[in-house]
Coordinates of C-alpha atoms (C1' of nucleotides) in Angstrom, one line a residue:
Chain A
X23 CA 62.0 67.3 105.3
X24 CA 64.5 68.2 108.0
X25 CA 64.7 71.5 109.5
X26 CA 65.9 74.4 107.8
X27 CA 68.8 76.9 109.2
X28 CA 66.8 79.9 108.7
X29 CA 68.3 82.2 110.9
X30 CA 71.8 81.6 110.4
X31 CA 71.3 82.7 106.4
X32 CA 73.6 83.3 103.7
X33 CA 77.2 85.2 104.0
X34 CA 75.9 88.7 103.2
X35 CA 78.4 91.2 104.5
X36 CA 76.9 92.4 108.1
X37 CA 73.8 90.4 108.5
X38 CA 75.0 89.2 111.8
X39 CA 74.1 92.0 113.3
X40 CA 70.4 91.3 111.4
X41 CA 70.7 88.0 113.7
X42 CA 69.7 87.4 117.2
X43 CA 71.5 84.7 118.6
X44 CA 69.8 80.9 118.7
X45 CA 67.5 81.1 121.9
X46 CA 69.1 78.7 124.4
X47 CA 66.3 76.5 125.4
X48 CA 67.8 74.5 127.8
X49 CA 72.0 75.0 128.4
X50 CA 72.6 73.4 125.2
X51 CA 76.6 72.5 124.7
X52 CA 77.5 75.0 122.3
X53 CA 76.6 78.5 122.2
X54 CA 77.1 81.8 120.0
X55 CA 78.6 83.7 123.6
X56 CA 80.9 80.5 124.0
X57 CA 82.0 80.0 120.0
X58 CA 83.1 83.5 120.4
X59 CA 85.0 83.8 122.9
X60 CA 87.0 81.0 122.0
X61 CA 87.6 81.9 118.3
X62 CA 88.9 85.2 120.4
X63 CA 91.5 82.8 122.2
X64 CA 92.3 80.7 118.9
X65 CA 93.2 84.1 117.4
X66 CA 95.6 85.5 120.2
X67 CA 97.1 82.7 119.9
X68 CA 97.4 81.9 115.7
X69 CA 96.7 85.2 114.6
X70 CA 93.6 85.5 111.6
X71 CA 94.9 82.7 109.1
X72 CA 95.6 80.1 112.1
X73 CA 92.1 80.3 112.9
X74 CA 90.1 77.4 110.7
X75 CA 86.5 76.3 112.1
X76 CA 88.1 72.3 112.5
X77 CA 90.5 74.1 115.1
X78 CA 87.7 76.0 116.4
X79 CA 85.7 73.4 116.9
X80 CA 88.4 71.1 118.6
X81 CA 88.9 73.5 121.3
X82 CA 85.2 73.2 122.3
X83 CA 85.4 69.5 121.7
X84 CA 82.6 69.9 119.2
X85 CA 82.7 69.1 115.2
X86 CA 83.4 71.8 113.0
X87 CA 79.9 71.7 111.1
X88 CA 78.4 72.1 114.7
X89 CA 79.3 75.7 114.4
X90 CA 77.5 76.4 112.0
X91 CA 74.0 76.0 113.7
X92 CA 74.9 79.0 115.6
X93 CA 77.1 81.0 113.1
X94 CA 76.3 81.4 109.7
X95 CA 79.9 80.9 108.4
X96 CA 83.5 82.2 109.2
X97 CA 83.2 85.6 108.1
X98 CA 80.7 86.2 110.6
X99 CA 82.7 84.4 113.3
X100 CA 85.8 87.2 112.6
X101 CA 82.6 90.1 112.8
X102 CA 81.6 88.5 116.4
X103 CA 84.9 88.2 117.3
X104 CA 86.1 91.6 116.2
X105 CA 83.0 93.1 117.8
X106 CA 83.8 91.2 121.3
X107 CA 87.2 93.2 121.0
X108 CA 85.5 96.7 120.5
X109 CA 83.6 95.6 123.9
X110 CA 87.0 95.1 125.7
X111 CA 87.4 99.0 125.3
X112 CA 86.2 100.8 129.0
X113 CA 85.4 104.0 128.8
X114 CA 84.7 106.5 131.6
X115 CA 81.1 106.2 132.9
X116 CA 80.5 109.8 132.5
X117 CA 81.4 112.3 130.2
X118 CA 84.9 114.6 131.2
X119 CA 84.8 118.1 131.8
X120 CA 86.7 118.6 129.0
X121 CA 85.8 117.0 125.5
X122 CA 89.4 116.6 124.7
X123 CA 90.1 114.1 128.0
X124 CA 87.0 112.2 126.7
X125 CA 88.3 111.8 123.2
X126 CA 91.9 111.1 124.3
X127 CA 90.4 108.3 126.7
X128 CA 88.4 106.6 123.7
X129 CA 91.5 106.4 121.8
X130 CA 93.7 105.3 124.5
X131 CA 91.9 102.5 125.1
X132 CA 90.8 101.5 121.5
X133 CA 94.4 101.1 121.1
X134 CA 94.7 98.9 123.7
X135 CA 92.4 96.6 123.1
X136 CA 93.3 96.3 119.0
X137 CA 97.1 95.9 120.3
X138 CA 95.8 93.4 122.7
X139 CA 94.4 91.2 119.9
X140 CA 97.0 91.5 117.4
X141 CA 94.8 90.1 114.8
X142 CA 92.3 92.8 115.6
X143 CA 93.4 96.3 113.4
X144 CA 93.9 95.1 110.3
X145 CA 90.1 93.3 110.8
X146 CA 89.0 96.3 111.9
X147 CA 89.9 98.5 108.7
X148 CA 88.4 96.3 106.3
X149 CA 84.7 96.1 107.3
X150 CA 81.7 98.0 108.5
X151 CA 82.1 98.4 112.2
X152 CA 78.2 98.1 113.0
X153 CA 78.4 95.5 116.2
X154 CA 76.5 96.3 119.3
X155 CA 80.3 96.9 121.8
X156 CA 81.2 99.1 118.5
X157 CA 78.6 101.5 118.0
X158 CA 78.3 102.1 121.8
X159 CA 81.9 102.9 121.8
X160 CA 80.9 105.7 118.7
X161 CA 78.4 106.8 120.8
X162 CA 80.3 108.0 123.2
X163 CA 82.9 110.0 120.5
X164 CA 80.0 111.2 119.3
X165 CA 78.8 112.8 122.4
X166 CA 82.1 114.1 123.2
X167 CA 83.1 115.8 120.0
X168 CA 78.9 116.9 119.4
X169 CA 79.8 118.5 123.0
X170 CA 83.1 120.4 121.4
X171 CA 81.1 121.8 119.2
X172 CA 80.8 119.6 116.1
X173 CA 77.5 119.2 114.4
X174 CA 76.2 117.4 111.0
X175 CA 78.6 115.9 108.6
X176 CA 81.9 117.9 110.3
X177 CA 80.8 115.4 113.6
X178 CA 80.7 111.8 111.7
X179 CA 84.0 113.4 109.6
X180 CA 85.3 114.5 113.1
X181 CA 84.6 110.8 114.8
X182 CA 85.9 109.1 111.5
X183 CA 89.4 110.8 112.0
X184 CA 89.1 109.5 115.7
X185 CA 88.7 106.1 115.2
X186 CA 90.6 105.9 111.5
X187 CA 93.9 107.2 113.1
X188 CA 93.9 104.8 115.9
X189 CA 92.4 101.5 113.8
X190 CA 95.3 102.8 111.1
X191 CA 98.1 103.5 113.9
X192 CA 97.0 100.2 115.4
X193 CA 97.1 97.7 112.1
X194 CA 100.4 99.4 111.5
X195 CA 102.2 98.4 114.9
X196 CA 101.3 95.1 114.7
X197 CA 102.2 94.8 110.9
X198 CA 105.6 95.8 112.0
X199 CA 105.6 93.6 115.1
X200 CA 104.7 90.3 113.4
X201 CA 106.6 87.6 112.6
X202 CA 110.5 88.6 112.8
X203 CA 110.6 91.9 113.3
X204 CA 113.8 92.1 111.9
X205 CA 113.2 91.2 108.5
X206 CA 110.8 94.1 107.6
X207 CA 113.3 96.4 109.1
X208 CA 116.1 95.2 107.3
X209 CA 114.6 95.1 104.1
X210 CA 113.3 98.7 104.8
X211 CA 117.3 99.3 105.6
X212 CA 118.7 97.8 102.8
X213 CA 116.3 99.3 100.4
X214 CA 117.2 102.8 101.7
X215 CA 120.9 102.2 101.5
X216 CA 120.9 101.0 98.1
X217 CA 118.8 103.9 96.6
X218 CA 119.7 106.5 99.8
X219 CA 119.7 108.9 96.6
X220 CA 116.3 108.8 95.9
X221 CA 114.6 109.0 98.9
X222 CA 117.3 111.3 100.9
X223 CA 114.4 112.8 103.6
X224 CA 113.3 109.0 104.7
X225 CA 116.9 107.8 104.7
X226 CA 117.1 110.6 107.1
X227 CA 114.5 109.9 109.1
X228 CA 113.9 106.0 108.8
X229 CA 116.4 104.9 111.7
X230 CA 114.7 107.3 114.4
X231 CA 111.5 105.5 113.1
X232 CA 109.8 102.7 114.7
X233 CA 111.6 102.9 118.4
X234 CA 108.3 104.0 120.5
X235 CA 105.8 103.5 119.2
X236 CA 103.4 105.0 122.0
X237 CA 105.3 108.4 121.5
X238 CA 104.7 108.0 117.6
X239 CA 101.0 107.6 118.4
X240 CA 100.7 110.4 120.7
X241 CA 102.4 112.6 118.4
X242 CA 100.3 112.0 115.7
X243 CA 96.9 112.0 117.9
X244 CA 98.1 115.4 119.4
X245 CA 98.1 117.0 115.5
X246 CA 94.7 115.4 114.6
X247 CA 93.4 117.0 118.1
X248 CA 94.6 120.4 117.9
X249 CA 93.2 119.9 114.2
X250 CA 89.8 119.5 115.9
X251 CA 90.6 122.1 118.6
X252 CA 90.3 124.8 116.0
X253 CA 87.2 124.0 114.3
X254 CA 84.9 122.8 117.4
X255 CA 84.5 126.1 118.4
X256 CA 84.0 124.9 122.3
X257 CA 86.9 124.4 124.4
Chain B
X9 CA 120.0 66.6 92.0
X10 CA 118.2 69.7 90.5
X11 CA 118.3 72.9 91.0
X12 CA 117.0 74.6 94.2
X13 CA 115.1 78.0 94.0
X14 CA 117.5 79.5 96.1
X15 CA 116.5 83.0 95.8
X16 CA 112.7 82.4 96.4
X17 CA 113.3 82.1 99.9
X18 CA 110.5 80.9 102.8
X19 CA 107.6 83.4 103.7
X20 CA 109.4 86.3 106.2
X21 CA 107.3 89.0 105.6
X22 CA 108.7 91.7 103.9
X23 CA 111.0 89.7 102.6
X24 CA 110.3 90.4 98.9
X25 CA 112.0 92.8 99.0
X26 CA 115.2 91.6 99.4
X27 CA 115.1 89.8 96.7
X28 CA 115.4 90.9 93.1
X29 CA 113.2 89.8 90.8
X30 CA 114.8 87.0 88.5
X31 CA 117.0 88.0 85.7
X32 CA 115.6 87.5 82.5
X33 CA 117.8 85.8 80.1
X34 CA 115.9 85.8 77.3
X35 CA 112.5 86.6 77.0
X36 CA 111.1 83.5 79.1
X37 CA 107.6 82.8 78.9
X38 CA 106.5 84.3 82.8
X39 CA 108.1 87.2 84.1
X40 CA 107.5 88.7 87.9
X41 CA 105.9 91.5 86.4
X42 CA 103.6 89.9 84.4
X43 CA 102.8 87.7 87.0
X44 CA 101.9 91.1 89.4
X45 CA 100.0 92.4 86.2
X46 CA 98.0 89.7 85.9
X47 CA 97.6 89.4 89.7
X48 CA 96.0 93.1 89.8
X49 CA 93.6 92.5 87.7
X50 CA 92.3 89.2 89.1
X51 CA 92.1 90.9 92.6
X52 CA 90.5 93.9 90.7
X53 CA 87.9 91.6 89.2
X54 CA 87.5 89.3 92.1
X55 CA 88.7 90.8 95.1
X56 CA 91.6 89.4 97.5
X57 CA 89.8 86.0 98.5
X58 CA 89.1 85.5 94.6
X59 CA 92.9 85.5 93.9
X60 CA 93.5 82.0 93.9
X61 CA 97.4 80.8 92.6
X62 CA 95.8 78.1 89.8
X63 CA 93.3 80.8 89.1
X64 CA 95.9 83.6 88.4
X65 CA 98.0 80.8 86.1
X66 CA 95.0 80.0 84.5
X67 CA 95.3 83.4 83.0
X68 CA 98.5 83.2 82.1
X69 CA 98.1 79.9 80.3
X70 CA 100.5 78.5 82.7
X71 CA 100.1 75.9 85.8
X72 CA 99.8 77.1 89.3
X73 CA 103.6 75.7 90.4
X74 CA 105.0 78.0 87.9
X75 CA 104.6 80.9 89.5
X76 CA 106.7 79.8 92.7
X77 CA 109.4 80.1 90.4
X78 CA 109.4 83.5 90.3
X79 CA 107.1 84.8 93.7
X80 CA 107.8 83.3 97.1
X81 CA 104.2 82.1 97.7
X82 CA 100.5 84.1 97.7
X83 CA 101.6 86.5 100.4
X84 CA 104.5 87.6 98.9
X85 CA 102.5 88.4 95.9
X86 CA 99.9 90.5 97.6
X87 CA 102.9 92.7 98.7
X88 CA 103.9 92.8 94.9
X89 CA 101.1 93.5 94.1
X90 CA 100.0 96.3 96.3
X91 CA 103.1 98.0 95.7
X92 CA 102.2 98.0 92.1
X93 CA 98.7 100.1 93.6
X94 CA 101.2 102.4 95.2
X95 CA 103.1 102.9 91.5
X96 CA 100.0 104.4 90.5
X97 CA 99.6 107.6 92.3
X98 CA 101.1 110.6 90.4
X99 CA 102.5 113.2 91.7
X100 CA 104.0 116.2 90.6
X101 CA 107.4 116.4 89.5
X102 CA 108.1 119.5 91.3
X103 CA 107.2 121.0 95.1
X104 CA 104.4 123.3 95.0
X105 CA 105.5 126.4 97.0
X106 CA 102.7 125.8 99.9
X107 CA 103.4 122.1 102.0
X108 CA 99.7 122.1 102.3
X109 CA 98.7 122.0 98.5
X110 CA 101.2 119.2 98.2
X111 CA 100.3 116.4 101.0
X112 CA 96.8 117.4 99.4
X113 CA 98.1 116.0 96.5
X114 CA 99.5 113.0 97.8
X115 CA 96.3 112.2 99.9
X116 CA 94.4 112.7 96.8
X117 CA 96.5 110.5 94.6
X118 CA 96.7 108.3 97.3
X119 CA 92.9 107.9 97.6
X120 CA 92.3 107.7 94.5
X121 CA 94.8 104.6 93.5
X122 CA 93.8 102.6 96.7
X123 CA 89.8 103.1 95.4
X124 CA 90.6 102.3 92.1
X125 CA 91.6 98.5 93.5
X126 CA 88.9 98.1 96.2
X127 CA 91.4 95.2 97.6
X128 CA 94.0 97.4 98.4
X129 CA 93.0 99.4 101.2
X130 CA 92.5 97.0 103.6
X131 CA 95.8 95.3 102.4
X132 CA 97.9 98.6 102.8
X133 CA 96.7 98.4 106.3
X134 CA 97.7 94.9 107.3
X135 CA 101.3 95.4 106.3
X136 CA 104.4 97.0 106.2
X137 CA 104.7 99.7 103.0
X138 CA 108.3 99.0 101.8
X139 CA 107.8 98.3 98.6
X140 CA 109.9 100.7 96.4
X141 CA 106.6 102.3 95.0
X142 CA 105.6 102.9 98.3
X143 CA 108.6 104.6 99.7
X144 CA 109.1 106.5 96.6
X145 CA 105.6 108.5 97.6
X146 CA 106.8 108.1 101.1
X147 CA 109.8 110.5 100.1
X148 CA 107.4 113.1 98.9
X149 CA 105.0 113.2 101.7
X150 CA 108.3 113.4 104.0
X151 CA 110.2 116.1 102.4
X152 CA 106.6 118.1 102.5
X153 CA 106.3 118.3 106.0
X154 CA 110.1 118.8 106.4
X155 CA 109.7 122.1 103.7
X156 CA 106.7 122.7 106.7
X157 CA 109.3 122.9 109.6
X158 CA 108.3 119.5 110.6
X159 CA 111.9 117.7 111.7
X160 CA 112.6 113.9 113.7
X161 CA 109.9 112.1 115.3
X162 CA 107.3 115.1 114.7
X163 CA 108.0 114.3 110.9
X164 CA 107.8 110.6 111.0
X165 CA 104.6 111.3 113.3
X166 CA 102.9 113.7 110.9
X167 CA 103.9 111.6 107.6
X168 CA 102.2 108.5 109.2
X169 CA 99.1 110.6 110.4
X170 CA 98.7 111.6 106.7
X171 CA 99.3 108.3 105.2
X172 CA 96.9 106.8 107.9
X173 CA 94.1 108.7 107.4
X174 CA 94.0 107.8 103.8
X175 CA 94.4 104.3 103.6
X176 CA 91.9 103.8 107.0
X177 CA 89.1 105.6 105.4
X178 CA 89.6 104.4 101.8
X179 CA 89.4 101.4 103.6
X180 CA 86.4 102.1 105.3
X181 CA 85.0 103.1 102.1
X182 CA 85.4 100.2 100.3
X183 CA 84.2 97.7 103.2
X184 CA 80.9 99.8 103.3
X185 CA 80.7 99.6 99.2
X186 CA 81.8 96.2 98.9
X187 CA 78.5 93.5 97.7
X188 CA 75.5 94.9 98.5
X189 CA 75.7 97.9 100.1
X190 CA 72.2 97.7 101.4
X191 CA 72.8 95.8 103.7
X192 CA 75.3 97.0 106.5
X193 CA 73.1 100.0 106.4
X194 CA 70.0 98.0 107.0
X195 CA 72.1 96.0 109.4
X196 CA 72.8 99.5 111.3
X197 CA 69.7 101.4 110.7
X198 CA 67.8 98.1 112.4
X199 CA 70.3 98.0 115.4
X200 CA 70.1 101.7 116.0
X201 CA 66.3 101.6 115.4
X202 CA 66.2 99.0 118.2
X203 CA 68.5 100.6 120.5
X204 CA 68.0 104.1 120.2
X205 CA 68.1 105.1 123.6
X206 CA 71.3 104.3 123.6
X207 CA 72.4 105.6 121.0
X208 CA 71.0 109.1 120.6
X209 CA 73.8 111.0 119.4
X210 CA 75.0 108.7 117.0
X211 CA 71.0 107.9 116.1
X212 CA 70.7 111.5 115.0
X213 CA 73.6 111.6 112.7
X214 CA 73.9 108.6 111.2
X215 CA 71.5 109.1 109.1
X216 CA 73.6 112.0 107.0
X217 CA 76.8 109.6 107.1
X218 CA 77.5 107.6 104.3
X219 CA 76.2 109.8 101.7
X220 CA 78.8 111.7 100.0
X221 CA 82.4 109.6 101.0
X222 CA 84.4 112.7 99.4
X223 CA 83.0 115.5 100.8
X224 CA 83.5 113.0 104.3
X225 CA 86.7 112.2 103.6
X226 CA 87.8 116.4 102.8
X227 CA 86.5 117.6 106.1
X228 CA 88.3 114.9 108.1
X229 CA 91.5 115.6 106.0
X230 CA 90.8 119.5 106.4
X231 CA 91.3 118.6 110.6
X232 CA 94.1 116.8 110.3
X233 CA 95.8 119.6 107.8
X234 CA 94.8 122.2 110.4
X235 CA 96.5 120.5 113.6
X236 CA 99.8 120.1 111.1
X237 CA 100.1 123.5 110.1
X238 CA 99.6 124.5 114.0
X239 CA 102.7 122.6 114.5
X240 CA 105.0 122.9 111.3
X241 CA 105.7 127.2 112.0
X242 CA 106.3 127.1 108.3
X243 CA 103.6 127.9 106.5
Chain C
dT16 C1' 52.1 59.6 124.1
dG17 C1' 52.9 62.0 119.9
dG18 C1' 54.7 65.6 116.9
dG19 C1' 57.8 69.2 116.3
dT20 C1' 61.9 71.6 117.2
dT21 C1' 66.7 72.0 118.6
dC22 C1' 71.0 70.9 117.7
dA23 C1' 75.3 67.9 117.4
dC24 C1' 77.2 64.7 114.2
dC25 C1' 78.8 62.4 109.9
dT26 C1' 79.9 62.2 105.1
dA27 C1' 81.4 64.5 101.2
dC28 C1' 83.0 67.9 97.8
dA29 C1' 85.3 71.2 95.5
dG30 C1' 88.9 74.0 96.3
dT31 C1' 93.3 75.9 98.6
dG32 C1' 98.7 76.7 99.1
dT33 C1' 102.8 74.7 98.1
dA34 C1' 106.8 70.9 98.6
dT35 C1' 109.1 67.8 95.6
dG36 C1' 111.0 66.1 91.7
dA37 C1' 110.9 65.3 86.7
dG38 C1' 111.5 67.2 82.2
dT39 C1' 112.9 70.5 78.7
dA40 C1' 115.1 74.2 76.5
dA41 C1' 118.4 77.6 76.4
dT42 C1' 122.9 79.1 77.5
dC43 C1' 127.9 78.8 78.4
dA44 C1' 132.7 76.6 78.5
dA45 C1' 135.5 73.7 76.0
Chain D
dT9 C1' 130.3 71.2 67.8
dT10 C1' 130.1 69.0 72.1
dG11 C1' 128.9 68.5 76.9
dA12 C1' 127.6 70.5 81.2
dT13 C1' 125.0 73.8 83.6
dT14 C1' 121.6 76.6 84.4
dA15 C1' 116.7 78.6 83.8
dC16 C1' 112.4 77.5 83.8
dT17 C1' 107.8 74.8 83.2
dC18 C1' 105.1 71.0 84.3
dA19 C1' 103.0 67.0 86.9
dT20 C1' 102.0 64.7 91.0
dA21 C1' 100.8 64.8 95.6
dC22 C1' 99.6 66.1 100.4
dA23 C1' 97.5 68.2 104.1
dC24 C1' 94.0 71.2 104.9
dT25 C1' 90.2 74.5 104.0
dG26 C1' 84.9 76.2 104.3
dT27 C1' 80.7 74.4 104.2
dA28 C1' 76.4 71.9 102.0
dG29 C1' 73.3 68.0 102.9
dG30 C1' 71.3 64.5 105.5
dT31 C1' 70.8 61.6 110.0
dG32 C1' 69.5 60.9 114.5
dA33 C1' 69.0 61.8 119.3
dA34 C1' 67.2 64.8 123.0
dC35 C1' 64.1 67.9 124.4
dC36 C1' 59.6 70.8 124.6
dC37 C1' 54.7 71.4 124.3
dA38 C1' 50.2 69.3 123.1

DNA sequence: TGGGTTCACCTACAGTGTATGAGTAATCAA
DNA sequence: TTGATTACTCATACACTGTAGGTGAACCCA
């Protein structure tokens, strides 16, 4: 009877994070750290579909089925990678004087690193983010928005319109940016000009839409904060 | 030589949409909307990686190449098909006399469609919403938050902040619902059992999160809705 | 030295999206 | 009514996917 894969178990939606990685015994030539980090690279460059575990593999000159002695199976790959993303995101050391400055700073540079990794947003909007980098990065939204004020369910709510507006601002962008970035736009043009009657407020508006997108995000981050400005109590 | 499908065209995103659907002579056997149809309720039944091209033809009673006859390819039909989500939400016919009671409405109805399909919040957030569905409750949302004061980038700014908030934290919702939901909670109780000295703040809350998803998602859009009406004037 | 573990490899399978071309039935022009 | 054209379905085929199962070599500890 050979051995068994016992740690690296079935594909239950985050059990990675149930996983510790292989123990390295001796500098073996694959590991978890290195698979990672290159499925990060295969993504930049191929974007989510482009990334297939023969690919993978190939750029760690490794069989594909090699991975999976340290990963359990692709799904879990994406939740590693995503999760090495979250741990791009540096924050300062220690906490503002103000809580605002410390909640602007998380979401400055959660944006950045999901618009780094284009691939990134729209992973991170459609599972639990539970990794390690991730709920260190929470931590700290926590502590800044429990030190506004916010307590009990208004704090997780609080945090969840933090990180939702920039993960959902974030997927956006690079939705729009993919591909030919023309197309979407002109399809968006031609379907307002051929029913401008129906939707006479976006036909208005559409054209001004989508030039800077950093001012768009500010914008809309500024609303959510003063939202959270009135209710925190604490300035 | 034989005919070319000249209007399905190759797979530009967003493309679908400038293309009609075909025209219907007389009554032929598949029809793009019954195609979508059908497509909905596979990825209702079996989620987005269960929608499979010979699986949806299957339940048509029709092979797989079919269909290319009258959708692009897979991706195009996920659009369609996600638009068809957005056809869904009703809304009322008329403006309310307060802005706020009306983007309620639209979050609501939003909400509500995008839970009803658990695939389709993670979809609406990986692409560009252009479908005419989509822009129709686009038009609503918009001429809202004009009726609030809210004119030019501030508009587009505060329209996408709405519509973000719902789809990230629908989206959110379903991954943390989706297959056994026991288990990303394990997953995150373990880690922040393990690491709770770093964690404290989040380690204390936690806990109370992921209990009751509406009363979570209210309070969130209860922040947002404040920071707006700071801004519109209007009230 | 022997036994057990670690871990990369090979083979194989069932399934995927979709390009291409052939075939059929309905429509239109004459 | 005939012939040509279009609208549409089907069949074949290809390159590629994730990953299960088993094999064998290198290493560790006894």
């Amino acid at each position: 009877m050979t051995s068994k894969p016992t740690q690296a178990g079935p594909a239950v939606p985050g059990a990675v994070w149930l996983r510790e990685p292989r123990p390295a015994r001796h500098a073996p030539a694959l590991t978890r750290e290195r698979i990672v980090t290159a499925a990060v690279a295969v993504l930049d460059g191929s974007g989510e579909a482009g990334l297939s575990m023969r690919r993978l593999a190939e750029t760690l000159d490794v069989h594909a089925t090699s991975l999976y002695w340290h990963v359990a199976n692709r799904d879990e790959l994406l939740d590693l990678a995503l999760d090495a993303v979250f741990g791009e995101i540096d924050l300062p050391a220690a906490h503002a004087a103000a809580w605002r400055d410390d909640v602007a700073a998380f979401m400055g540079g959660l944006r950045a690193a999901l618009l780094a990794h284009p691939w990134s947003a729209a992973l991170a909007g459609s599972r639990p983010l539970i990794g390690p980098n991730a709920l260190a990065r929470s931590e700290f939204v926590y502590t800044a928005l429990a030190g506004a004020g916010f307590d009990g369910p208004d704090l997780s709510a609080a945090a969840a319109a933090v990180s939702h507006h920039v993960i959902a601002a974030a997927a956006t962008e690079t939705a729009w940016r993919h591909g030919d970035p023309a197309t979407a736009r002109r399809a968006l043009n031609d379907h307002l000009r051929r029913s401008a009657a129906h939707y006479p407020t976006l036909a208005a508006h559409a054209p001004s839409l989508r030039n800077d997108w950093e001012d768009h995000f500010d914008r809309a981050a500024a609303f959510l904060l003063d939202g959270l400005a009135a209710h925190g109590g604490h300035t």
